[in-house]
Amino acid sequence: MSLTPPTLPLAGKVSFEDVKDIFSIHLGENNLRRTPERYAILEEIYRRSDHFDAEALYIHMKNSNYRVSRATVYNTLELLVNCDLITKHQFGKNLTQYEKSYGFKQHDHLICVDCGKVIEFCDPRIQQIKSTMGEILNFKVLYHDLNLYGRCKDGCKSQSK
Amino acid sequence: MSLTPPTLPLAGKVSFEDVKDIFSIHLGENNLRRTPERYAILEEIYRRSDHFDAEALYIHMKNSNYRVSRATVYNTLELLVNCDLITKHQFGKNLTQYEKSYGFKQHDHLICVDCGKVIEFCDPRIQQIKSTMGEILNFKVLYHDLNLYGRCKDGCKSQSK
DNA sequence: TTGTGTGCAAAAGCTTTGCATGTTG
DNA sequence: CAACATGCAAAGCTTTTGCACACAA
């Protein structure tokens, strides 16, 4: 069972330039404009760690280096999802959360129902489930979302989120 | 690999009386009142098939036999989740969906990204992932949510939702 | 009778949309 | 310069909350 921390980039493979290039190409291929806002949002996301939601990203940008509108944030997040530079999740709440995904191992999430902490893990058996089920049900499985919900045996401080 | 349709009740085990009793006991144990609204909502859910959201349930009850408020619907849905009579899902949208769960096999979901169709499936390997990961990460895993997203190879009519 | 539950409507929280303005190609 | 993107605010949707009234225990 692999326990390589999923958040560690694949060895020596990732630079922000790569990510920017991918986005650039994606924009070009879809006749979308290369605006400074779009690159600034991408850069902010790849500077951040962890999971974030649109509002948090908006506030963070507003308070720091760059000023963008909420509309642009939402718009850009969708573009980045489309070219697989970020992935979208919902950890049991009606709030969309994102995380950067280029150059990171595929992984799933374990969420503490007490404190909301999110832990990442890898288990190759999920790939087997995807291929078996795709075959049996005659689907091309594109992606998946697996969340385990539970309680920390050590006991967490039950701090809310 | 088991291909028993997950939505079929476990043979000869389920009646609405069972479900009502479980709810009744749950209410009693928690010093909650046994109101006609709560039972009416439970009955409506167990009469329905498939997945549903709070608003659809509210509208459906409003238009038919029983009149309840949205607040009561949301309140009761939470109680039913607590005693495992229904389960909660989010199929990639900011909309909580529910399904009845008493007497049905544990199952997961395959969602068509084109037409939104939801197919249920069972794969025992998910249980193995839960126990392995709970052990390694020192968590008591309570429940999970696994959604595969993909495209029907037969091609669907791309009807929206 | 007492306190919990209900209904209604208002509020809250996240996301989308419309429109005037700005900027890329 | 024409089309597309941005910013802002308003609107949309789902869910939660506050309060007066009703009713289960």
CSV table of C-alpha atoms (C1' of nucleotides) in Angstrom, one decimal:
chain,number,residue,atom,x,y,z
A,1,MET,CA,0.0,0.0,0.0
A,2,SER,CA,1.5,3.3,-1.1
A,3,LEU,CA,1.8,5.9,1.6
A,4,THR,CA,3.6,8.5,-0.4
A,5,PRO,CA,2.1,11.8,0.7
A,6,PRO,CA,-0.3,12.6,-2.1
A,7,THR,CA,0.3,16.3,-1.8
A,8,LEU,CA,4.0,16.0,-2.7
A,9,PRO,CA,4.6,16.9,-6.4
A,10,LEU,CA,5.8,14.0,-8.5
A,11,ALA,CA,9.5,14.2,-8.3
A,12,GLY,CA,11.2,17.0,-10.2
A,13,LYS,CA,8.4,17.4,-12.7
A,14,VAL,CA,6.5,20.5,-11.7
A,15,SER,CA,7.2,24.2,-12.2
A,16,PHE,CA,4.8,27.0,-12.4
A,17,GLU,CA,5.9,27.6,-15.9
A,18,ASP,CA,4.6,24.2,-17.0
A,19,VAL,CA,1.3,25.0,-15.4
A,20,LYS,CA,1.1,28.4,-17.1
A,21,ASP,CA,2.0,26.9,-20.4
A,22,ILE,CA,-0.8,24.3,-20.1
A,23,PHE,CA,-3.3,27.0,-19.4
A,24,SER,CA,-2.0,29.2,-22.2
A,25,ILE,CA,-2.4,26.4,-24.7
A,26,HIS,CA,-5.8,25.6,-23.4
A,27,LEU,CA,-6.9,29.2,-23.8
A,28,GLY,CA,-5.4,29.3,-27.3
A,29,GLU,CA,-7.1,26.1,-28.4
A,30,ASN,CA,-10.5,27.4,-27.3
A,31,ASN,CA,-10.1,30.9,-28.6
A,32,LEU,CA,-10.2,32.4,-25.1
A,33,ARG,CA,-8.2,35.5,-24.2
A,34,ARG,CA,-5.0,35.5,-22.2
A,35,THR,CA,-5.9,38.1,-19.7
A,36,PRO,CA,-3.8,39.1,-16.7
A,37,GLU,CA,-6.6,38.3,-14.3
A,38,ARG,CA,-6.7,34.7,-15.5
A,39,TYR,CA,-3.0,34.2,-15.0
A,40,ALA,CA,-3.0,36.0,-11.6
A,41,ILE,CA,-5.7,33.6,-10.4
A,42,LEU,CA,-3.8,30.6,-11.6
A,43,GLU,CA,-0.7,31.8,-9.9
A,44,GLU,CA,-2.5,32.5,-6.7
A,45,ILE,CA,-3.9,29.0,-6.7
A,46,TYR,CA,-0.6,27.3,-7.3
A,47,ARG,CA,1.0,29.4,-4.6
A,48,ARG,CA,-1.7,28.3,-2.1
A,49,SER,CA,-1.7,24.9,-0.5
A,50,ASP,CA,-4.6,22.8,0.5
A,51,HIS,CA,-8.2,23.0,-0.5
A,52,PHE,CA,-10.0,26.3,-1.0
A,53,ASP,CA,-13.3,27.7,-2.0
A,54,ALA,CA,-14.1,30.5,-4.5
A,55,GLU,CA,-14.9,33.1,-1.8
A,56,ALA,CA,-11.7,32.4,0.1
A,57,LEU,CA,-9.6,32.8,-3.1
A,58,TYR,CA,-11.5,36.0,-3.9
A,59,ILE,CA,-10.9,37.5,-0.5
A,60,HIS,CA,-7.3,36.4,-0.4
A,61,MET,CA,-6.6,38.1,-3.8
A,62,LYS,CA,-8.5,41.2,-2.8
A,63,ASN,CA,-6.5,41.6,0.3
A,64,SER,CA,-3.1,41.0,-1.3
A,65,ASN,CA,-1.5,41.6,-4.6
A,66,TYR,CA,-4.3,41.5,-7.1
A,67,ARG,CA,-7.9,42.8,-7.4
A,68,VAL,CA,-10.4,40.7,-9.3
A,69,SER,CA,-14.1,40.4,-9.2
A,70,ARG,CA,-16.0,37.4,-8.0
A,71,ALA,CA,-17.4,36.8,-11.4
A,72,THR,CA,-13.9,36.5,-12.9
A,73,VAL,CA,-12.9,34.1,-10.1
A,74,TYR,CA,-15.8,31.8,-10.8
A,75,ASN,CA,-15.2,32.1,-14.6
A,76,THR,CA,-11.5,31.3,-14.3
A,77,LEU,CA,-12.1,28.4,-11.9
A,78,GLU,CA,-14.3,26.8,-14.4
A,79,LEU,CA,-11.7,27.2,-17.1
A,80,LEU,CA,-9.0,25.6,-14.9
A,81,VAL,CA,-11.3,22.7,-14.1
A,82,ASN,CA,-11.8,22.2,-17.9
A,83,CYS,CA,-8.1,21.9,-18.5
A,84,ASP,CA,-7.5,19.7,-15.4
A,85,LEU,CA,-5.3,22.2,-13.6
A,86,ILE,CA,-7.6,22.1,-10.7
A,87,THR,CA,-10.2,19.6,-9.4
A,88,LYS,CA,-13.5,20.3,-7.8
A,89,HIS,CA,-14.9,18.7,-4.7
A,90,GLN,CA,-17.8,18.8,-2.3
A,91,PHE,CA,-17.0,17.5,1.1
A,92,GLY,CA,-20.5,16.9,2.2
A,93,LYS,CA,-21.5,20.6,2.3
A,94,ASN,CA,-23.1,22.8,-0.3
A,95,LEU,CA,-19.8,24.5,-0.9
A,96,THR,CA,-17.6,23.8,-3.8
A,97,GLN,CA,-14.0,23.3,-2.9
A,98,TYR,CA,-11.0,23.2,-5.3
A,99,GLU,CA,-7.5,22.0,-5.2
A,100,LYS,CA,-4.6,22.2,-7.7
A,101,SER,CA,-4.1,19.0,-9.5
A,102,TYR,CA,-1.3,19.3,-12.0
A,103,GLY,CA,1.7,17.1,-11.1
A,104,PHE,CA,0.1,15.6,-8.0
A,105,LYS,CA,-0.8,12.0,-7.5
A,106,GLN,CA,-4.4,11.0,-7.8
A,107,HIS,CA,-5.7,10.8,-4.3
A,108,ASP,CA,-9.0,10.7,-2.3
A,109,HIS,CA,-10.1,12.3,0.9
A,110,LEU,CA,-10.9,11.3,4.5
A,111,ILE,CA,-12.9,14.0,6.3
A,112,CYS,CA,-13.4,14.2,10.0
A,113,VAL,CA,-17.0,14.7,10.8
A,114,ASP,CA,-16.1,16.4,14.1
A,115,CYS,CA,-13.6,19.0,13.1
A,116,GLY,CA,-13.8,19.0,9.3
A,117,LYS,CA,-10.1,18.2,8.8
A,118,VAL,CA,-9.3,16.8,5.4
A,119,ILE,CA,-6.7,14.1,5.0
A,120,GLU,CA,-5.6,12.8,1.6
A,121,PHE,CA,-4.8,9.2,0.8
A,122,CYS,CA,-4.1,6.9,-2.1
A,123,ASP,CA,-5.5,3.4,-2.7
A,124,PRO,CA,-4.9,1.7,-6.0
A,125,ARG,CA,-8.1,-0.3,-5.6
A,126,ILE,CA,-10.2,2.6,-6.6
A,127,GLN,CA,-8.7,2.4,-10.1
A,128,GLN,CA,-9.8,-1.3,-10.3
A,129,ILE,CA,-13.3,-0.3,-9.2
A,130,LYS,CA,-13.4,2.3,-12.0
A,131,SER,CA,-12.3,-0.1,-14.7
A,132,THR,CA,-14.5,-3.0,-13.6
A,133,MET,CA,-17.6,-0.8,-13.3
A,134,GLY,CA,-17.0,1.0,-16.5
A,135,GLU,CA,-16.7,-2.3,-18.3
A,136,ILE,CA,-19.8,-3.9,-16.7
A,137,LEU,CA,-22.0,-0.9,-17.1
A,138,ASN,CA,-20.7,0.1,-20.4
A,139,PHE,CA,-19.5,3.6,-19.4
A,140,LYS,CA,-16.3,5.4,-20.1
A,141,VAL,CA,-15.4,6.6,-16.6
A,142,LEU,CA,-13.7,10.0,-16.7
A,143,TYR,CA,-13.1,10.8,-13.1
A,144,HIS,CA,-14.4,10.0,-9.6
A,145,ASP,CA,-14.8,11.4,-6.2
A,146,LEU,CA,-14.4,9.2,-3.1
A,147,ASN,CA,-14.8,10.7,0.3
A,148,LEU,CA,-14.6,8.7,3.5
A,149,TYR,CA,-16.2,10.3,6.5
A,150,GLY,CA,-15.2,9.4,10.0
A,151,ARG,CA,-13.8,10.3,13.4
A,152,CYS,CA,-10.2,10.7,14.5
A,153,LYS,CA,-9.4,8.0,17.0
A,154,ASP,CA,-6.9,10.2,18.7
A,155,GLY,CA,-9.8,12.6,19.2
A,156,CYS,CA,-9.6,16.0,17.6
A,157,LYS,CA,-10.3,19.3,19.4
A,158,SER,CA,-13.7,19.3,17.7
A,159,GLN,CA,-12.9,22.7,16.5
A,160,SER,CA,-15.5,23.6,13.9
A,161,LYS,CA,-13.9,23.5,10.4
B,1,MET,CA,-18.6,-9.5,-8.8
B,2,SER,CA,-22.1,-9.0,-7.5
B,3,LEU,CA,-24.6,-7.5,-10.0
B,4,THR,CA,-27.7,-7.8,-7.9
B,5,PRO,CA,-29.6,-4.6,-8.6
B,6,PRO,CA,-28.8,-2.5,-5.5
B,7,THR,CA,-32.2,-0.9,-5.5
B,8,LEU,CA,-34.0,-4.1,-4.9
B,9,PRO,CA,-34.9,-4.6,-1.3
B,10,LEU,CA,-33.1,-7.4,0.5
B,11,ALA,CA,-35.4,-10.4,0.0
B,12,GLY,CA,-38.6,-10.3,2.1
B,13,LYS,CA,-37.2,-8.0,4.8
B,14,VAL,CA,-38.7,-4.6,4.3
B,15,SER,CA,-42.1,-3.2,5.1
B,16,PHE,CA,-43.1,0.4,5.8
B,17,GLU,CA,-44.1,-0.7,9.3
B,18,ASP,CA,-40.5,-1.6,10.0
B,19,VAL,CA,-39.3,1.7,8.8
B,20,LYS,CA,-41.9,3.6,10.8
B,21,ASP,CA,-41.0,1.6,13.9
B,22,ILE,CA,-37.3,2.5,13.6
B,23,PHE,CA,-38.2,6.1,13.2
B,24,SER,CA,-40.5,6.0,16.2
B,25,ILE,CA,-37.9,4.4,18.4
B,26,HIS,CA,-35.3,7.0,17.2
B,27,LEU,CA,-37.7,9.8,18.1
B,28,GLY,CA,-38.4,8.3,21.5
B,29,GLU,CA,-34.8,7.7,22.4
B,30,ASN,CA,-34.0,11.3,21.6
B,31,ASN,CA,-37.0,12.9,23.3
B,32,LEU,CA,-38.3,14.1,20.0
B,33,ARG,CA,-42.0,14.3,19.3
B,34,ARG,CA,-43.9,11.9,17.1
B,35,THR,CA,-45.7,14.4,14.9
B,36,PRO,CA,-48.0,13.6,12.0
B,37,GLU,CA,-45.8,15.7,9.7
B,38,ARG,CA,-42.7,13.6,10.5
B,39,TYR,CA,-44.5,10.4,9.7
B,40,ALA,CA,-46.1,11.8,6.5
B,41,ILE,CA,-42.7,12.9,5.2
B,42,LEU,CA,-41.2,9.5,5.9
B,43,GLU,CA,-44.1,7.8,4.2
B,44,GLU,CA,-43.8,10.0,1.2
B,45,ILE,CA,-40.1,9.2,0.9
B,46,TYR,CA,-40.6,5.5,1.1
B,47,ARG,CA,-43.4,5.7,-1.5
B,48,ARG,CA,-41.0,7.5,-3.9
B,49,SER,CA,-38.3,5.8,-5.8
B,50,ASP,CA,-35.0,7.2,-6.8
B,51,HIS,CA,-33.1,10.2,-5.6
B,52,PHE,CA,-34.8,13.4,-4.7
B,53,ASP,CA,-34.0,16.8,-3.2
B,54,ALA,CA,-35.6,18.7,-0.4
B,55,GLU,CA,-37.5,21.1,-2.7
B,56,ALA,CA,-38.9,18.3,-4.9
B,57,LEU,CA,-40.2,16.5,-1.9
B,58,TYR,CA,-41.7,19.7,-0.5
B,59,ILE,CA,-43.5,20.5,-3.8
B,60,HIS,CA,-44.6,16.9,-4.2
B,61,MET,CA,-46.2,16.9,-0.8
B,62,LYS,CA,-47.7,20.3,-1.2
B,63,ASN,CA,-49.4,19.2,-4.4
B,64,SER,CA,-50.8,16.0,-3.1
B,65,ASN,CA,-51.9,14.6,0.1
B,66,TYR,CA,-50.1,16.6,2.7
B,67,ARG,CA,-49.1,20.1,3.4
B,68,VAL,CA,-45.9,20.8,5.3
B,69,SER,CA,-43.5,23.7,5.4
B,70,ARG,CA,-40.1,23.7,3.9
B,71,ALA,CA,-38.6,24.1,7.4
B,72,THR,CA,-40.3,20.9,8.6
B,73,VAL,CA,-39.1,19.1,5.5
B,74,TYR,CA,-35.5,20.1,6.1
B,75,ASN,CA,-35.8,19.3,9.8
B,76,THR,CA,-37.2,15.9,9.2
B,77,LEU,CA,-34.7,15.0,6.5
B,78,GLU,CA,-31.9,15.6,9.0
B,79,LEU,CA,-33.6,13.4,11.6
B,80,LEU,CA,-33.9,10.6,9.0
B,81,VAL,CA,-30.3,10.9,8.1
B,82,ASN,CA,-29.4,10.6,11.7
B,83,CYS,CA,-31.2,7.3,12.1
B,84,ASP,CA,-29.9,5.9,8.8
B,85,LEU,CA,-33.3,5.7,7.1
B,86,ILE,CA,-32.1,7.9,4.3
B,87,THR,CA,-28.7,8.8,3.0
B,88,LYS,CA,-27.4,12.1,1.7
B,89,HIS,CA,-25.5,12.7,-1.5
B,90,GLN,CA,-24.1,15.4,-3.7
B,91,PHE,CA,-23.7,14.4,-7.3
B,92,GLY,CA,-21.3,17.2,-8.2
B,93,LYS,CA,-23.7,20.0,-7.8
B,94,ASN,CA,-24.6,22.3,-4.9
B,95,LEU,CA,-27.8,20.5,-4.3
B,96,THR,CA,-28.2,17.9,-1.6
B,97,GLN,CA,-29.9,14.7,-2.8
B,98,TYR,CA,-31.3,12.0,-0.7
B,99,GLU,CA,-32.4,8.4,-1.1
B,100,LYS,CA,-34.1,5.9,1.2
B,101,SER,CA,-31.6,3.4,2.6
B,102,TYR,CA,-33.4,1.0,5.0
B,103,GLY,CA,-33.3,-2.5,3.7
B,104,PHE,CA,-31.3,-1.7,0.6
B,105,LYS,CA,-27.9,-2.9,-0.2
B,106,GLN,CA,-25.0,-0.5,0.2
B,107,HIS,CA,-24.2,0.9,-3.2
B,108,ASP,CA,-22.4,3.7,-5.0
B,109,HIS,CA,-23.2,5.8,-8.0
B,110,LEU,CA,-22.1,6.3,-11.6
B,111,ILE,CA,-23.3,9.6,-13.0
B,112,CYS,CA,-23.4,10.4,-16.7
B,113,VAL,CA,-21.8,13.8,-17.3
B,114,ASP,CA,-23.9,14.2,-20.5
B,115,CYS,CA,-27.4,13.5,-19.3
B,116,GLY,CA,-27.1,13.4,-15.5
B,117,LYS,CA,-28.5,9.9,-15.3
B,118,VAL,CA,-27.6,8.1,-12.0
B,119,ILE,CA,-26.8,4.4,-12.1
B,120,GLU,CA,-26.2,2.4,-8.9
B,121,PHE,CA,-23.6,-0.3,-8.5
B,122,CYS,CA,-22.0,-2.4,-5.8
B,123,ASP,CA,-18.3,-3.3,-5.4
B,124,PRO,CA,-17.0,-4.9,-2.3
B,125,ARG,CA,-13.6,-3.4,-2.8
B,126,ILE,CA,-14.8,-0.2,-1.4
B,127,GLN,CA,-15.2,-1.9,2.0
B,128,GLN,CA,-11.6,-3.0,1.9
B,129,ILE,CA,-10.5,0.6,1.1
B,130,LYS,CA,-12.5,1.9,4.1
B,131,SER,CA,-11.0,-0.6,6.5
B,132,THR,CA,-7.4,-0.3,5.2
B,133,MET,CA,-7.5,3.5,5.3
B,134,GLY,CA,-9.2,3.7,8.7
B,135,GLU,CA,-6.5,1.5,10.1
B,136,ILE,CA,-3.5,3.3,8.5
B,137,LEU,CA,-4.8,6.7,9.3
B,138,ASN,CA,-6.2,5.9,12.7
B,139,PHE,CA,-9.8,6.9,11.9
B,140,LYS,CA,-13.1,5.2,12.6
B,141,VAL,CA,-14.7,5.5,9.2
B,142,LEU,CA,-18.4,5.9,9.5
B,143,TYR,CA,-19.6,6.2,6.0
B,144,HIS,CA,-18.5,7.1,2.5
B,145,ASP,CA,-19.5,8.6,-0.8
B,146,LEU,CA,-18.1,7.3,-4.0
B,147,ASN,CA,-19.3,8.7,-7.3
B,148,LEU,CA,-17.9,7.8,-10.7
B,149,TYR,CA,-18.5,10.3,-13.5
B,150,GLY,CA,-18.4,9.2,-17.1
B,151,ARG,CA,-20.1,8.9,-20.4
B,152,CYS,CA,-22.4,6.2,-21.6
B,153,LYS,CA,-20.8,4.3,-24.4
B,154,ASP,CA,-24.2,3.6,-26.1
B,155,GLY,CA,-24.5,7.4,-26.2
B,156,CYS,CA,-27.4,9.0,-24.3
B,157,LYS,CA,-29.7,11.5,-25.7
B,158,SER,CA,-27.8,14.2,-23.9
B,159,GLN,CA,-31.1,15.2,-22.3
B,160,SER,CA,-30.2,17.7,-19.6
B,161,LYS,CA,-30.7,16.0,-16.2
C,1,DT,C1',-49.7,22.9,31.0
C,2,DT,C1',-45.2,23.2,29.2
C,3,DG,C1',-42.0,23.2,25.9
C,4,DT,C1',-41.0,21.4,21.4
C,5,DG,C1',-42.5,21.5,16.5
C,6,DT,C1',-44.7,23.8,12.8
C,7,DG,C1',-45.6,27.4,9.3
C,8,DC,C1',-44.4,31.4,7.3
C,9,DA,C1',-41.5,34.7,5.7
C,10,DA,C1',-37.3,36.9,6.0
C,11,DA,C1',-32.4,36.2,5.9
C,12,DA,C1',-28.2,34.1,4.8
C,13,DG,C1',-24.7,31.9,1.9
C,14,DC,C1',-23.0,30.4,-2.5
C,15,DT,C1',-23.2,31.0,-7.4
C,16,DT,C1',-24.9,33.1,-11.7
C,17,DT,C1',-26.4,36.8,-14.6
C,18,DG,C1',-27.0,41.5,-16.9
C,19,DC,C1',-25.1,45.4,-18.4
C,20,DA,C1',-21.9,49.1,-19.0
C,21,DT,C1',-17.0,49.6,-19.4
C,22,DG,C1',-12.3,48.0,-20.6
C,23,DT,C1',-9.0,45.3,-23.2
C,24,DT,C1',-7.3,41.6,-26.2
C,25,DG,C1',-6.4,40.0,-30.7
D,1,DC,C1',-12.3,48.1,-33.9
D,2,DA,C1',-15.0,44.2,-32.9
D,3,DA,C1',-15.6,40.7,-29.9
D,4,DC,C1',-14.8,39.0,-25.6
D,5,DA,C1',-13.6,39.7,-20.6
D,6,DT,C1',-14.1,42.3,-16.5
D,7,DG,C1',-16.4,44.6,-12.5
D,8,DC,C1',-20.2,45.5,-10.0
D,9,DA,C1',-24.5,44.8,-8.3
D,10,DA,C1',-28.6,42.5,-8.6
D,11,DA,C1',-30.9,38.2,-8.9
D,12,DG,C1',-31.3,33.1,-8.3
D,13,DC,C1',-31.4,29.0,-5.6
D,14,DT,C1',-30.8,26.2,-1.8
D,15,DT,C1',-30.8,26.1,3.0
D,16,DT,C1',-31.2,28.3,7.7
D,17,DT,C1',-33.3,31.2,11.1
D,18,DG,C1',-36.7,33.9,14.0
D,19,DC,C1',-41.0,34.3,15.9
D,20,DA,C1',-45.9,33.5,16.8
D,21,DC,C1',-49.0,29.9,17.1
D,22,DA,C1',-50.2,24.9,17.6
D,23,DC,C1',-50.1,20.6,19.7
D,24,DA,C1',-47.7,16.2,21.7
D,25,DA,C1',-46.5,14.5,26.1
